[in-house]
Short mmCIF file of C-alpha atoms in Angstrom, two decimals:
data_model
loop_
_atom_site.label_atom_id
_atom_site.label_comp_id
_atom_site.label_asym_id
_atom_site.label_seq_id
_atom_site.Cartn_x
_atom_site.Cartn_y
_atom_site.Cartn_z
CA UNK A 797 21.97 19.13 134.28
CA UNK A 798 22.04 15.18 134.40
CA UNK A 799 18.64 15.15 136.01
CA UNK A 800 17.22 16.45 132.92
CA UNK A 801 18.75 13.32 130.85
CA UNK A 802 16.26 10.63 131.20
CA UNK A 803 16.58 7.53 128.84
CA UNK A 804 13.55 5.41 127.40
CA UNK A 805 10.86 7.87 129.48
CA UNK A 806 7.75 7.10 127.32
CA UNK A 807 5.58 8.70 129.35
CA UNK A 808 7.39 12.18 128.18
CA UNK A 809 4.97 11.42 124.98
CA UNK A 810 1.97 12.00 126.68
CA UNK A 811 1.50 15.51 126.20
CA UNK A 812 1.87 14.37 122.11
CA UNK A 813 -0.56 12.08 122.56
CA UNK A 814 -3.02 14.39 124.84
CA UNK A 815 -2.70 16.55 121.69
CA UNK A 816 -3.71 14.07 119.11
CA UNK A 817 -6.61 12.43 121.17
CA UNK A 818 -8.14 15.85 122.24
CA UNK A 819 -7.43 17.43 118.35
CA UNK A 820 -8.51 14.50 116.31
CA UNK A 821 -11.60 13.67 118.83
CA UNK A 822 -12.97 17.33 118.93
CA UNK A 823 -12.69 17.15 115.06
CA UNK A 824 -13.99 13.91 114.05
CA UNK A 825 -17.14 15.24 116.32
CA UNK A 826 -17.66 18.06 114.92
CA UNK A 827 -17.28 17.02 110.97
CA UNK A 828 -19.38 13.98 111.53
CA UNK A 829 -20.65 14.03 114.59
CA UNK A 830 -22.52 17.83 115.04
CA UNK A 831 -21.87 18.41 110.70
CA UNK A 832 -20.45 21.50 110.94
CA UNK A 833 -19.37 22.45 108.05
CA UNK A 834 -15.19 22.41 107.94
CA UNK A 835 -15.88 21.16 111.56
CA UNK A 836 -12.02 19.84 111.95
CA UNK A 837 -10.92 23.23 111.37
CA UNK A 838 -13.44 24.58 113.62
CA UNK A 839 -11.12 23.21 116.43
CA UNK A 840 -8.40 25.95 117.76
CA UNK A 841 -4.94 24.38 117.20
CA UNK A 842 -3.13 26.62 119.72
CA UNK A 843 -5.86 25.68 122.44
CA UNK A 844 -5.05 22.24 121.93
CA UNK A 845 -1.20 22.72 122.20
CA UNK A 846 -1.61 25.37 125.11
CA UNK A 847 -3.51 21.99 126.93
CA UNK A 848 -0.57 19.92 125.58
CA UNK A 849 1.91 22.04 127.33
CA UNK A 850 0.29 21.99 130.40
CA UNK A 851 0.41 18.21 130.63
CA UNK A 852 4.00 18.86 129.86
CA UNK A 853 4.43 21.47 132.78
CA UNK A 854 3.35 19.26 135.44
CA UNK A 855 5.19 16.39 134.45
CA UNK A 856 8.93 15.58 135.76
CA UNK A 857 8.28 17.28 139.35
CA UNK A 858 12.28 17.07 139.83
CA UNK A 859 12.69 20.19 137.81
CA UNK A 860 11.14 23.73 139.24
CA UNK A 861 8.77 25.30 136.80
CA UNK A 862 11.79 28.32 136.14
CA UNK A 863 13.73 25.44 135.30
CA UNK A 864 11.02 24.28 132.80
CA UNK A 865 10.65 27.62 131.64
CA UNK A 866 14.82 27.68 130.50
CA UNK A 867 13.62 24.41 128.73
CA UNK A 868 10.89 25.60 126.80
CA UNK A 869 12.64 29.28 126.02
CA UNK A 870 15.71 26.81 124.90
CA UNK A 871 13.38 25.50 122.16
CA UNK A 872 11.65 28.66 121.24
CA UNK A 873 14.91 30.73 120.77
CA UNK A 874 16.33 28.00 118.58
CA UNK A 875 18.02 30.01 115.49
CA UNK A 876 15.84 27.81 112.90
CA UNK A 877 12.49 28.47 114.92
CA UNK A 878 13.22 32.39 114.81
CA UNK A 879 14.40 31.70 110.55
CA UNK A 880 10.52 30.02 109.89
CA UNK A 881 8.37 32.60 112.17
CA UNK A 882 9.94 35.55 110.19
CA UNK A 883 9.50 33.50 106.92
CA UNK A 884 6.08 32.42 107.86
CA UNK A 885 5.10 36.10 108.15
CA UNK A 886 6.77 37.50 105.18
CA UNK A 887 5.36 34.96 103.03
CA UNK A 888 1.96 35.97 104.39
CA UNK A 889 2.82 39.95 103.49
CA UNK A 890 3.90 38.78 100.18
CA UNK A 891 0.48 36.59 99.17
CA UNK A 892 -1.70 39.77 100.54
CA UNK A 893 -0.02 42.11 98.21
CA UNK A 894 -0.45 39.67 95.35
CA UNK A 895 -4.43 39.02 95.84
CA UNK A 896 -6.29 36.60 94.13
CA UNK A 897 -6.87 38.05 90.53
CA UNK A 898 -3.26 37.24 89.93
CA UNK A 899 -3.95 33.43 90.24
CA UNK A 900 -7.36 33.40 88.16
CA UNK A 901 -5.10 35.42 85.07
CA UNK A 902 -3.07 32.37 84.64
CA UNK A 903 -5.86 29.80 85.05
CA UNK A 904 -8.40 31.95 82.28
CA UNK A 905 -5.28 32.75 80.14
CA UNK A 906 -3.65 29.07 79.62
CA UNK A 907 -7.24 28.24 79.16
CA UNK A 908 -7.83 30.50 76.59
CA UNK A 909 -5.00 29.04 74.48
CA UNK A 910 -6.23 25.08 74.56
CA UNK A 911 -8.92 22.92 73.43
CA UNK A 912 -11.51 22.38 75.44
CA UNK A 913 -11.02 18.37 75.74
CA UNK A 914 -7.83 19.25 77.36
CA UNK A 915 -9.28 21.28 79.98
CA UNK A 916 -8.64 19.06 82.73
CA UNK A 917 -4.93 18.51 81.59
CA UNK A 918 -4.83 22.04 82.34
CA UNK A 919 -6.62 22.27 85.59
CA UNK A 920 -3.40 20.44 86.86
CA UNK A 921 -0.72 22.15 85.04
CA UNK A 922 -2.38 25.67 86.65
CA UNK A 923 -2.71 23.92 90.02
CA UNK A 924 0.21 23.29 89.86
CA UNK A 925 2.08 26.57 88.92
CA UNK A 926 -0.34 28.85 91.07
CA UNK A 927 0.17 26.77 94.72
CA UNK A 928 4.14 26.79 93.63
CA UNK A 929 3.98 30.26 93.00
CA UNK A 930 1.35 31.30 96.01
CA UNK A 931 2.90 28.63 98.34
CA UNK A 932 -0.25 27.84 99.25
CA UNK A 933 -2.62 24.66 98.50
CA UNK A 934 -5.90 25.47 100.58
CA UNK A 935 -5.39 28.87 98.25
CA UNK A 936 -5.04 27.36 95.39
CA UNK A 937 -7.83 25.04 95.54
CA UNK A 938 -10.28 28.13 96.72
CA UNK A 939 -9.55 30.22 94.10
CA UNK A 940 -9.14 27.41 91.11
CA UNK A 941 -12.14 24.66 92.08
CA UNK A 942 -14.94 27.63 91.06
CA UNK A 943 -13.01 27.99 87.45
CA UNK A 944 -12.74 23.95 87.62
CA UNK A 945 -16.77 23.92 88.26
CA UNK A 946 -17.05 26.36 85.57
CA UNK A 947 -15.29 23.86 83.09
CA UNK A 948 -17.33 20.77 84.08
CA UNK A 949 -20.74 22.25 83.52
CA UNK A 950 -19.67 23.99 80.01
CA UNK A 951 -17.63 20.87 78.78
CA UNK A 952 -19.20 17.62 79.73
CA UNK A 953 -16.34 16.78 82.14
CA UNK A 954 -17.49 14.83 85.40
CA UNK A 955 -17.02 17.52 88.10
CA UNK A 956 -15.18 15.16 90.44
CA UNK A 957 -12.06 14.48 88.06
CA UNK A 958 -11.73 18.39 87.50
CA UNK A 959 -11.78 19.12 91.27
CA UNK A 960 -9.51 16.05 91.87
CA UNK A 961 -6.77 17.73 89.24
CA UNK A 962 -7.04 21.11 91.22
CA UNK A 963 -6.61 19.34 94.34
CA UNK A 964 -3.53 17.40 93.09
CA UNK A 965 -1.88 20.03 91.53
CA UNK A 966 -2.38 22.06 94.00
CA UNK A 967 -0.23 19.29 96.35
CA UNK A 968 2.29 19.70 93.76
CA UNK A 969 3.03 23.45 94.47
CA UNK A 970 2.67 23.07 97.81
CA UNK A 971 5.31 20.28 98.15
CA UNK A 972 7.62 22.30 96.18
CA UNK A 973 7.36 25.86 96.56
CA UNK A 974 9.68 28.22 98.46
CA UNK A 975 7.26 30.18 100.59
CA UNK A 976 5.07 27.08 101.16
CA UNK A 977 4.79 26.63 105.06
CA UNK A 978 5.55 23.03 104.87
CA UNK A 979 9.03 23.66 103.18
CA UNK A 980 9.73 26.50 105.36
CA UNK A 981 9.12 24.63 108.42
CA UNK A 982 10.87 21.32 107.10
CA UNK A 983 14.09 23.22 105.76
CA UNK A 984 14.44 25.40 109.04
CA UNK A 985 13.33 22.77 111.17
CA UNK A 986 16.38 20.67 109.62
CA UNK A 987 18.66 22.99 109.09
CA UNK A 988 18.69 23.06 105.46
CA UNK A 989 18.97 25.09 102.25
CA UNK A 990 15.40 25.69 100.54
CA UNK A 991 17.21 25.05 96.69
CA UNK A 992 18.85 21.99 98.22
CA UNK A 993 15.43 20.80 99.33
CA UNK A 994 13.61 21.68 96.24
CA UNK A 995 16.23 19.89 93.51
CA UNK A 996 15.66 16.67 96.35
CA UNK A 997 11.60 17.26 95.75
CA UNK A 998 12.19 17.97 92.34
CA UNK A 999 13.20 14.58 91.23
CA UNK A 1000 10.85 12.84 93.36
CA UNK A 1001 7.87 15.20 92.24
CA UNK A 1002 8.26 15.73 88.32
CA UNK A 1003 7.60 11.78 87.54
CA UNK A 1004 4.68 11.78 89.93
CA UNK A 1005 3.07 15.14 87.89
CA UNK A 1006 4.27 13.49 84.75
CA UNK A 1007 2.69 10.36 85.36
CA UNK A 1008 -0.68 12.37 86.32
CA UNK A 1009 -0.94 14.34 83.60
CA UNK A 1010 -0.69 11.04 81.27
CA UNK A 1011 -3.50 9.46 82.69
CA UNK A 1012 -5.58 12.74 83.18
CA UNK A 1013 -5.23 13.21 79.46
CA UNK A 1014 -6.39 9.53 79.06
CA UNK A 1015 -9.00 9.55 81.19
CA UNK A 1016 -10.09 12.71 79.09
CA UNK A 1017 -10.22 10.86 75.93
CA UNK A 1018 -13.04 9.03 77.25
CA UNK A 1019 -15.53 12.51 77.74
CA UNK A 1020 -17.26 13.82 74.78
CA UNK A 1021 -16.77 17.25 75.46
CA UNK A 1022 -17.82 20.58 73.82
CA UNK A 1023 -18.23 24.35 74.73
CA UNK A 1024 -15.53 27.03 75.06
CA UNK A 1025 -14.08 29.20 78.63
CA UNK A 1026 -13.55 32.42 78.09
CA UNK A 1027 -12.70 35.11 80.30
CA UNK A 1028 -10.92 38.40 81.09
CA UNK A 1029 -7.36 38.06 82.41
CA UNK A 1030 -4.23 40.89 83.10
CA UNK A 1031 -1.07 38.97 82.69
CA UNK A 1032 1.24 41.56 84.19
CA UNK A 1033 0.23 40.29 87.69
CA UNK A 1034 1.76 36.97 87.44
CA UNK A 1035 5.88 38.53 87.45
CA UNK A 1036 5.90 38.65 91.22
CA UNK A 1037 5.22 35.23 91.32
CA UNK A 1038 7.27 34.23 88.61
CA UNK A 1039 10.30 36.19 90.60
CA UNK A 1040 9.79 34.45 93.98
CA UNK A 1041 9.84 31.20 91.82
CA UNK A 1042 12.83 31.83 90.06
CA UNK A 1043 14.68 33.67 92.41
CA UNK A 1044 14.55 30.25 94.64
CA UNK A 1045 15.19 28.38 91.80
CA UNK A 1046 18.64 30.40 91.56
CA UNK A 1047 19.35 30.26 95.24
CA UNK A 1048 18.73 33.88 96.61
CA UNK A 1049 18.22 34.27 99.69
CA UNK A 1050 14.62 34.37 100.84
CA UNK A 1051 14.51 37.24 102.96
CA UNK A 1052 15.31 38.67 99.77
CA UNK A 1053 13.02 36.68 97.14
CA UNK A 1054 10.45 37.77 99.38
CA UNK A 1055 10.84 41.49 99.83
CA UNK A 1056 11.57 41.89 95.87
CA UNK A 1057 8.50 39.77 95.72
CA UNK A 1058 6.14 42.02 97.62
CA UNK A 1059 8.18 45.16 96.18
CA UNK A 1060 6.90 44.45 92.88
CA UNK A 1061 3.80 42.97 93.69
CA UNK A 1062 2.65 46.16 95.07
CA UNK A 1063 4.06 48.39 92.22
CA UNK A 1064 2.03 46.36 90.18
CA UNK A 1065 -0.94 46.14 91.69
CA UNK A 1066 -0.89 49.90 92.14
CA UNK A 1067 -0.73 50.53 88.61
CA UNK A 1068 -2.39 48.53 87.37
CA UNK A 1069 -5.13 50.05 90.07
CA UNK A 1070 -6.22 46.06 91.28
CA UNK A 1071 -5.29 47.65 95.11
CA UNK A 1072 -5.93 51.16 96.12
CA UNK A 1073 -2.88 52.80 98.38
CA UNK A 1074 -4.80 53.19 101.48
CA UNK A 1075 -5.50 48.86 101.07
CA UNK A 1076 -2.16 48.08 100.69
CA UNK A 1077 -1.08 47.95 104.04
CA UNK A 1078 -4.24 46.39 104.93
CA UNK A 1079 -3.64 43.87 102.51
CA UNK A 1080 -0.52 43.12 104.04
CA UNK A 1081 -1.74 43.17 107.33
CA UNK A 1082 -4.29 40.48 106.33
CA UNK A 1083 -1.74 38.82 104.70
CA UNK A 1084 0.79 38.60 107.61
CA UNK A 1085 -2.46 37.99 110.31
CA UNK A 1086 -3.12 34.70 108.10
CA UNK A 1087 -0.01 32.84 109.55
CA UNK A 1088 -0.37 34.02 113.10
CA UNK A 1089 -1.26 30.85 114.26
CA UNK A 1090 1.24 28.92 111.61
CA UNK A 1091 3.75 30.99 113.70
CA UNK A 1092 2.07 30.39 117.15
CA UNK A 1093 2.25 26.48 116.81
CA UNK A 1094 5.70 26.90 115.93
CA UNK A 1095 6.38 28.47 119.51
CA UNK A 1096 4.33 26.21 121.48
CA UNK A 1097 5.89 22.87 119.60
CA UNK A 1098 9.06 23.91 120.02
CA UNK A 1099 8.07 24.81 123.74
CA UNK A 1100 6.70 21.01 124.16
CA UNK A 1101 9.59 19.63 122.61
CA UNK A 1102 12.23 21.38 124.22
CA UNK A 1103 10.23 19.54 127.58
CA UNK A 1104 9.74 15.65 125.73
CA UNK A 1105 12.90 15.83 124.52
CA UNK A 1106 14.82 16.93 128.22
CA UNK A 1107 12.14 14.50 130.02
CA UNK A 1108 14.11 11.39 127.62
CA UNK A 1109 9.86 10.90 125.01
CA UNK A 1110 12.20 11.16 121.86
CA UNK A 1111 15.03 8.90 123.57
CA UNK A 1112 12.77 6.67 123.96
CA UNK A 1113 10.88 7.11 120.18
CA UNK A 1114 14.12 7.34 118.70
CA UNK A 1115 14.80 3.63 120.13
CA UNK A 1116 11.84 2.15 119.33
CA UNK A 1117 11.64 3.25 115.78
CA UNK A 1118 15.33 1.84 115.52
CA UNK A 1119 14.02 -1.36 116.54
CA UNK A 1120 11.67 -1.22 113.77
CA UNK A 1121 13.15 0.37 110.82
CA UNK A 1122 16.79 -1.01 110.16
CA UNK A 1123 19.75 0.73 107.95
CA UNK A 1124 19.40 3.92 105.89
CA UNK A 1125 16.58 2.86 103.67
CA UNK A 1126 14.50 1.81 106.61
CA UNK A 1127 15.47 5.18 108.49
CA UNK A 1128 14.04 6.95 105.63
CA UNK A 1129 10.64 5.13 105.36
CA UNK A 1130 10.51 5.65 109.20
CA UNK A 1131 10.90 9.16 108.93
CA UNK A 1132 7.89 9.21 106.25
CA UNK A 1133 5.34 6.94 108.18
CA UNK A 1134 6.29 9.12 111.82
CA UNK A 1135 5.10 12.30 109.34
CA UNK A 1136 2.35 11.06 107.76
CA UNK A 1137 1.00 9.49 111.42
CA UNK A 1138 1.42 13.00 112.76
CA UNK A 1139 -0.73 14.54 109.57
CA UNK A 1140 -3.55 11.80 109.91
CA UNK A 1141 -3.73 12.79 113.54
CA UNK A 1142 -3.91 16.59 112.82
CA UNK A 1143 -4.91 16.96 109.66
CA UNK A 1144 -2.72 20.03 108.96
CA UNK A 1145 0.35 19.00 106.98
CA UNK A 1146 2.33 22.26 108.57
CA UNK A 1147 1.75 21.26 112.12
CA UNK A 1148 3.07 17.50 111.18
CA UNK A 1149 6.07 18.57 110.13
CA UNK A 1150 6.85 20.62 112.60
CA UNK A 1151 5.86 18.20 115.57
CA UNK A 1152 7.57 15.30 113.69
CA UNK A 1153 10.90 17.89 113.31
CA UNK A 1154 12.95 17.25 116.46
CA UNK A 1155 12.52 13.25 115.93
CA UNK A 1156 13.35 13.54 112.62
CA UNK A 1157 16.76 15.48 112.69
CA UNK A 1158 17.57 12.66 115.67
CA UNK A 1159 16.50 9.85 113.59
CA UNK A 1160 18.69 11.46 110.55
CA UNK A 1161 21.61 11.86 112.69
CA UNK A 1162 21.73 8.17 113.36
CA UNK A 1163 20.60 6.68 110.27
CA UNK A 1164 23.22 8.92 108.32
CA UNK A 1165 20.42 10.72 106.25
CA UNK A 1166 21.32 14.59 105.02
CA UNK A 1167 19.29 17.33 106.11
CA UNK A 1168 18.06 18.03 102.49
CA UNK A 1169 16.66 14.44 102.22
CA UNK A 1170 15.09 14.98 105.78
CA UNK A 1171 13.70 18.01 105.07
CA UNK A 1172 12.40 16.39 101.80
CA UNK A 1173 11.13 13.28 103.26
CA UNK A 1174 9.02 15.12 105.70
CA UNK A 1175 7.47 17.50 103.01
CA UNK A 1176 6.63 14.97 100.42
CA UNK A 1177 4.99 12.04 103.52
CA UNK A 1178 3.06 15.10 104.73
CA UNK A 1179 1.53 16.23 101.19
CA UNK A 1180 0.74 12.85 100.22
CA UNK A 1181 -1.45 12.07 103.24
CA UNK A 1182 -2.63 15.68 103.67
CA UNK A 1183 -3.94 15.65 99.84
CA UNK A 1184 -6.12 12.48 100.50
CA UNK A 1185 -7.49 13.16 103.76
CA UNK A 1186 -11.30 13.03 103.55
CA UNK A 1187 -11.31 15.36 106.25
CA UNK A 1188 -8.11 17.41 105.39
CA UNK A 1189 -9.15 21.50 104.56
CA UNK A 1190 -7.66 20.47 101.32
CA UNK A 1191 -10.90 18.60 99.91
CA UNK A 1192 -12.66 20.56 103.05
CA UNK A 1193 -12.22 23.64 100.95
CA UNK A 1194 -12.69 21.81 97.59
CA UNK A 1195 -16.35 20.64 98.55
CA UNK A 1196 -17.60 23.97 99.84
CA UNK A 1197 -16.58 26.22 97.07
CA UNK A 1198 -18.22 23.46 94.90
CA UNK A 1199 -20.91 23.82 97.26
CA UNK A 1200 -20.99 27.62 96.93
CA UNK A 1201 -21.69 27.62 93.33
CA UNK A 1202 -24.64 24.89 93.63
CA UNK A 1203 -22.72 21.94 93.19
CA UNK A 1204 -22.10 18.94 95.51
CA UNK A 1205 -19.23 16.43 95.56
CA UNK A 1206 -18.75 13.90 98.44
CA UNK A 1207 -14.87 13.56 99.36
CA UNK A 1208 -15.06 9.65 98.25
CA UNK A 1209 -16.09 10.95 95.04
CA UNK A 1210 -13.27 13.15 94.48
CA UNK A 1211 -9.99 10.78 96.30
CA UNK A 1212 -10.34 8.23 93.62
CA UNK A 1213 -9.87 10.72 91.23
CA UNK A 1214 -6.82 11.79 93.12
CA UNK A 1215 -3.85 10.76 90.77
CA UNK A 1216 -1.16 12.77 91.74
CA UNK A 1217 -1.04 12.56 95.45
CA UNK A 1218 -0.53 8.23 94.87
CA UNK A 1219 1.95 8.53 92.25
CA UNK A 1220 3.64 10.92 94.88
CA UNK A 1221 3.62 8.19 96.91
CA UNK A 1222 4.71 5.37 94.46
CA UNK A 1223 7.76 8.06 92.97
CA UNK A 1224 8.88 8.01 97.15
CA UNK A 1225 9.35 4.48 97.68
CA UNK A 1226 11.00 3.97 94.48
CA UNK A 1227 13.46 6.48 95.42
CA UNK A 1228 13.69 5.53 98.73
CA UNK A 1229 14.57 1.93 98.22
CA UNK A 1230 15.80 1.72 94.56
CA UNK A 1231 17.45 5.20 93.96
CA UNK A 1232 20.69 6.21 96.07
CA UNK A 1233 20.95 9.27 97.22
CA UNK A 1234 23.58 11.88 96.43
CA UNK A 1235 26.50 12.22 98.75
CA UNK A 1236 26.85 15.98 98.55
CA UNK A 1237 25.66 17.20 102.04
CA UNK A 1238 23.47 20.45 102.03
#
């Protein structure tokens, strides 16, 4: 097999970069060129992959396309790829089952309990507990901004900080939750335990959300606010989320978490009669169809990279970014900026991570990084770019259920009032370059 092994071949990147010039160019023209609305999204991932892996099909011709074929199945069968499709679609059973009313209890009951004028305090905190729980931010954000529109016009509050605290706290959850996508595909993509990952996040994440919610509750002081929310909420429906979130907090496993998860969930929602029987399975059917293509990318990535890597592209990334970034701190930031480049390309925090996964656990090998810090690293670069992208399905999704309810907010409008997503940012470099990290290997 030494004709496989070819050092310093940059042109192996050029079915990456095919990807990110045909993906980024078909979105930028349809969000602001043609103004269809969620235009980036508009453009089919796995079509621009599938083109992606052609490029990388005809390239080395000293290798028969069978030969290419052991490659790519090589990558595909990987143990971890197999781990994060079956988690992908589990997760997706277990948010079906659970529905949406679940989500809006919590929001309508916390809010019940507080004074108004601390309304967008709590438009974080919920954010934040629903996307950790859901392991989903583009959920979150659909299901919390109407309640967060509902706030502004009753209180006084300007509707762009109260859509700016969903958003962020909804990057909270995201960054941090078990069944999130991101941390499934960092942790399996890096070979690492979701708890390890998630006490890593944890201390990187909690000063960031602490930090927020000091200056949200300043920045409240300034509103004259009035009025009272009030609605109906069913509190029961919130223990299958809160025993996915502990059970990961303890360390079971999450084949497990899940299944008890979507167990319960579905007793409950049974009895309490939220879900008819003859919707269940439909509901999980939904459910699981809504990360079909999540999985998909993760087969044709791994296809792509099992060719870039055996044509010598991430020999030859892998030396350039050591020519760049020197020592262990500067490995680190390197692995963060080769994320966040791949998110600001494809606007889809998920597929980031997974491209950036195979350079990553390369780059950590050499720079002497752990696979829990990897694994964090990615996740954390990816949400902090993802949650300020003016053309990210994050404040995508935030605008148009704004826009849904007769209220418009421009994205520039809403990233300044973006707090938690930069103090993300500000926590990471601080414990990148001023914090060690602990020597116990996950």
């Amino acid at each position: 097999m030494e004709k496989l092994e070819k050092k310093d071949n940059f042109a192996a990147l050029l079915p990456i970069g095919i990807f990110i010039v045909f993906y980024l160019g078909l979105g930028f023209l349809y969000e602001y060129g043609l103004k269809l609305e969620l235009g980036f999204y508009k453009v089919p991932v796995a079509v621009a992959f599938l083109i992606a892996l052609a490029v990388a099909c005809l390239q080395n011709k000293a290798l028969s396309f069978d030969e290419k074929l052991t490659l790519m199945g090589k990558g595909i069968g990987d143990k971890d790829i197999v781990t994060m499709i079956l988690i992908f679609l589990a997760a997706g059973v277990f948010v079906g089952v659970v529905g949406r009313s679940s989500a809006e209890s919590v929001a309508y009951f916390v809010l019940s309990l507080i004074p108004t004028r601390f309304a967008v305090v709590i438009l974080f905190v919920v954010a934040c507990f629903i996307s950790l729980s859901m392991g989903t931010s583009v959920g979150t954000i659909s299901l919390i901004t109407p309640i967060a529109v509902a706030i502004g016009k009753a209180s006084g509050f300007d509707l762009p900080i109260c859509v700016g605290a969903v958003v962020g706290g909804a990057m909270f959850g995201d960054n941090l939750s078990f069944i999130s996508d991101t941390t499934i595909a960092a942790c399996n993509g890096q070979g690492c335990e979701m708890k390890d990952k998630f006490r890593e996040n944890f201390t990187i994440a909690l000063p960031a959300a602490i930090a927020t919610l000091v200056c949200l509750y300043f920045v409240s002081l300034k509103y004259d606010v009035s009025g009272y929310i009030q609605h109906d909420y069913n509190l029961i429906q919130i223990i299958p989320y809160l025993l996915v979130l502990l059970g990961g907090i303890i360390g079971f496993n999450v084949f497990i978490i899940l299944l008890a998860g979507i167990v319960t969930g579905s007793a409950i929602m049974l009895c309490t009669g939220s879900t008819q029987a003859v919707d269940l399975l439909s509901n999980m059917g939904s459910g699981c169809a809504g990360m079909f293509e999540t999985a998909i990318v993760a087969v044709l990535v791994s296809a792509i990279g099992g060719l870039v890597k055996a044509n010598g592209g991430f020999d030859a990334a892998l030396h350039l970014i050591k020519r760049i970034f020197k020592g262990r701190k500067g490995g680190q930031l390197g692995i963060g900026i080769l994320v966040s480049a791949m998110d600001v390309a494809t606007a889809n925090n998920t597929v980031a991570i997974v491209m950036s996964n195979q350079i990553a656990k390369e780059m950590a090998g050499d720079y002497g990084i752990s696979p829990r810090k990897t694994a964090s690293l990615l996740d954390t670069f990816s949400c902090i770019v993802q949650g300020a992208l003016p053309y990210g399905a994050q404040i995508l999704v935030a605008i148009s259920a704004a826009a849904s309810l007769g209220c418009s907010v421009p994205a520039f409008d809403i990233i300044p009032n973006l707090y938690y997503p930069f103090f993300l940012l500000l926590s990471s470099l601080v414990f990148i370059f001023f914090i060690p990290e602990k020597t116990k290997q996950c």
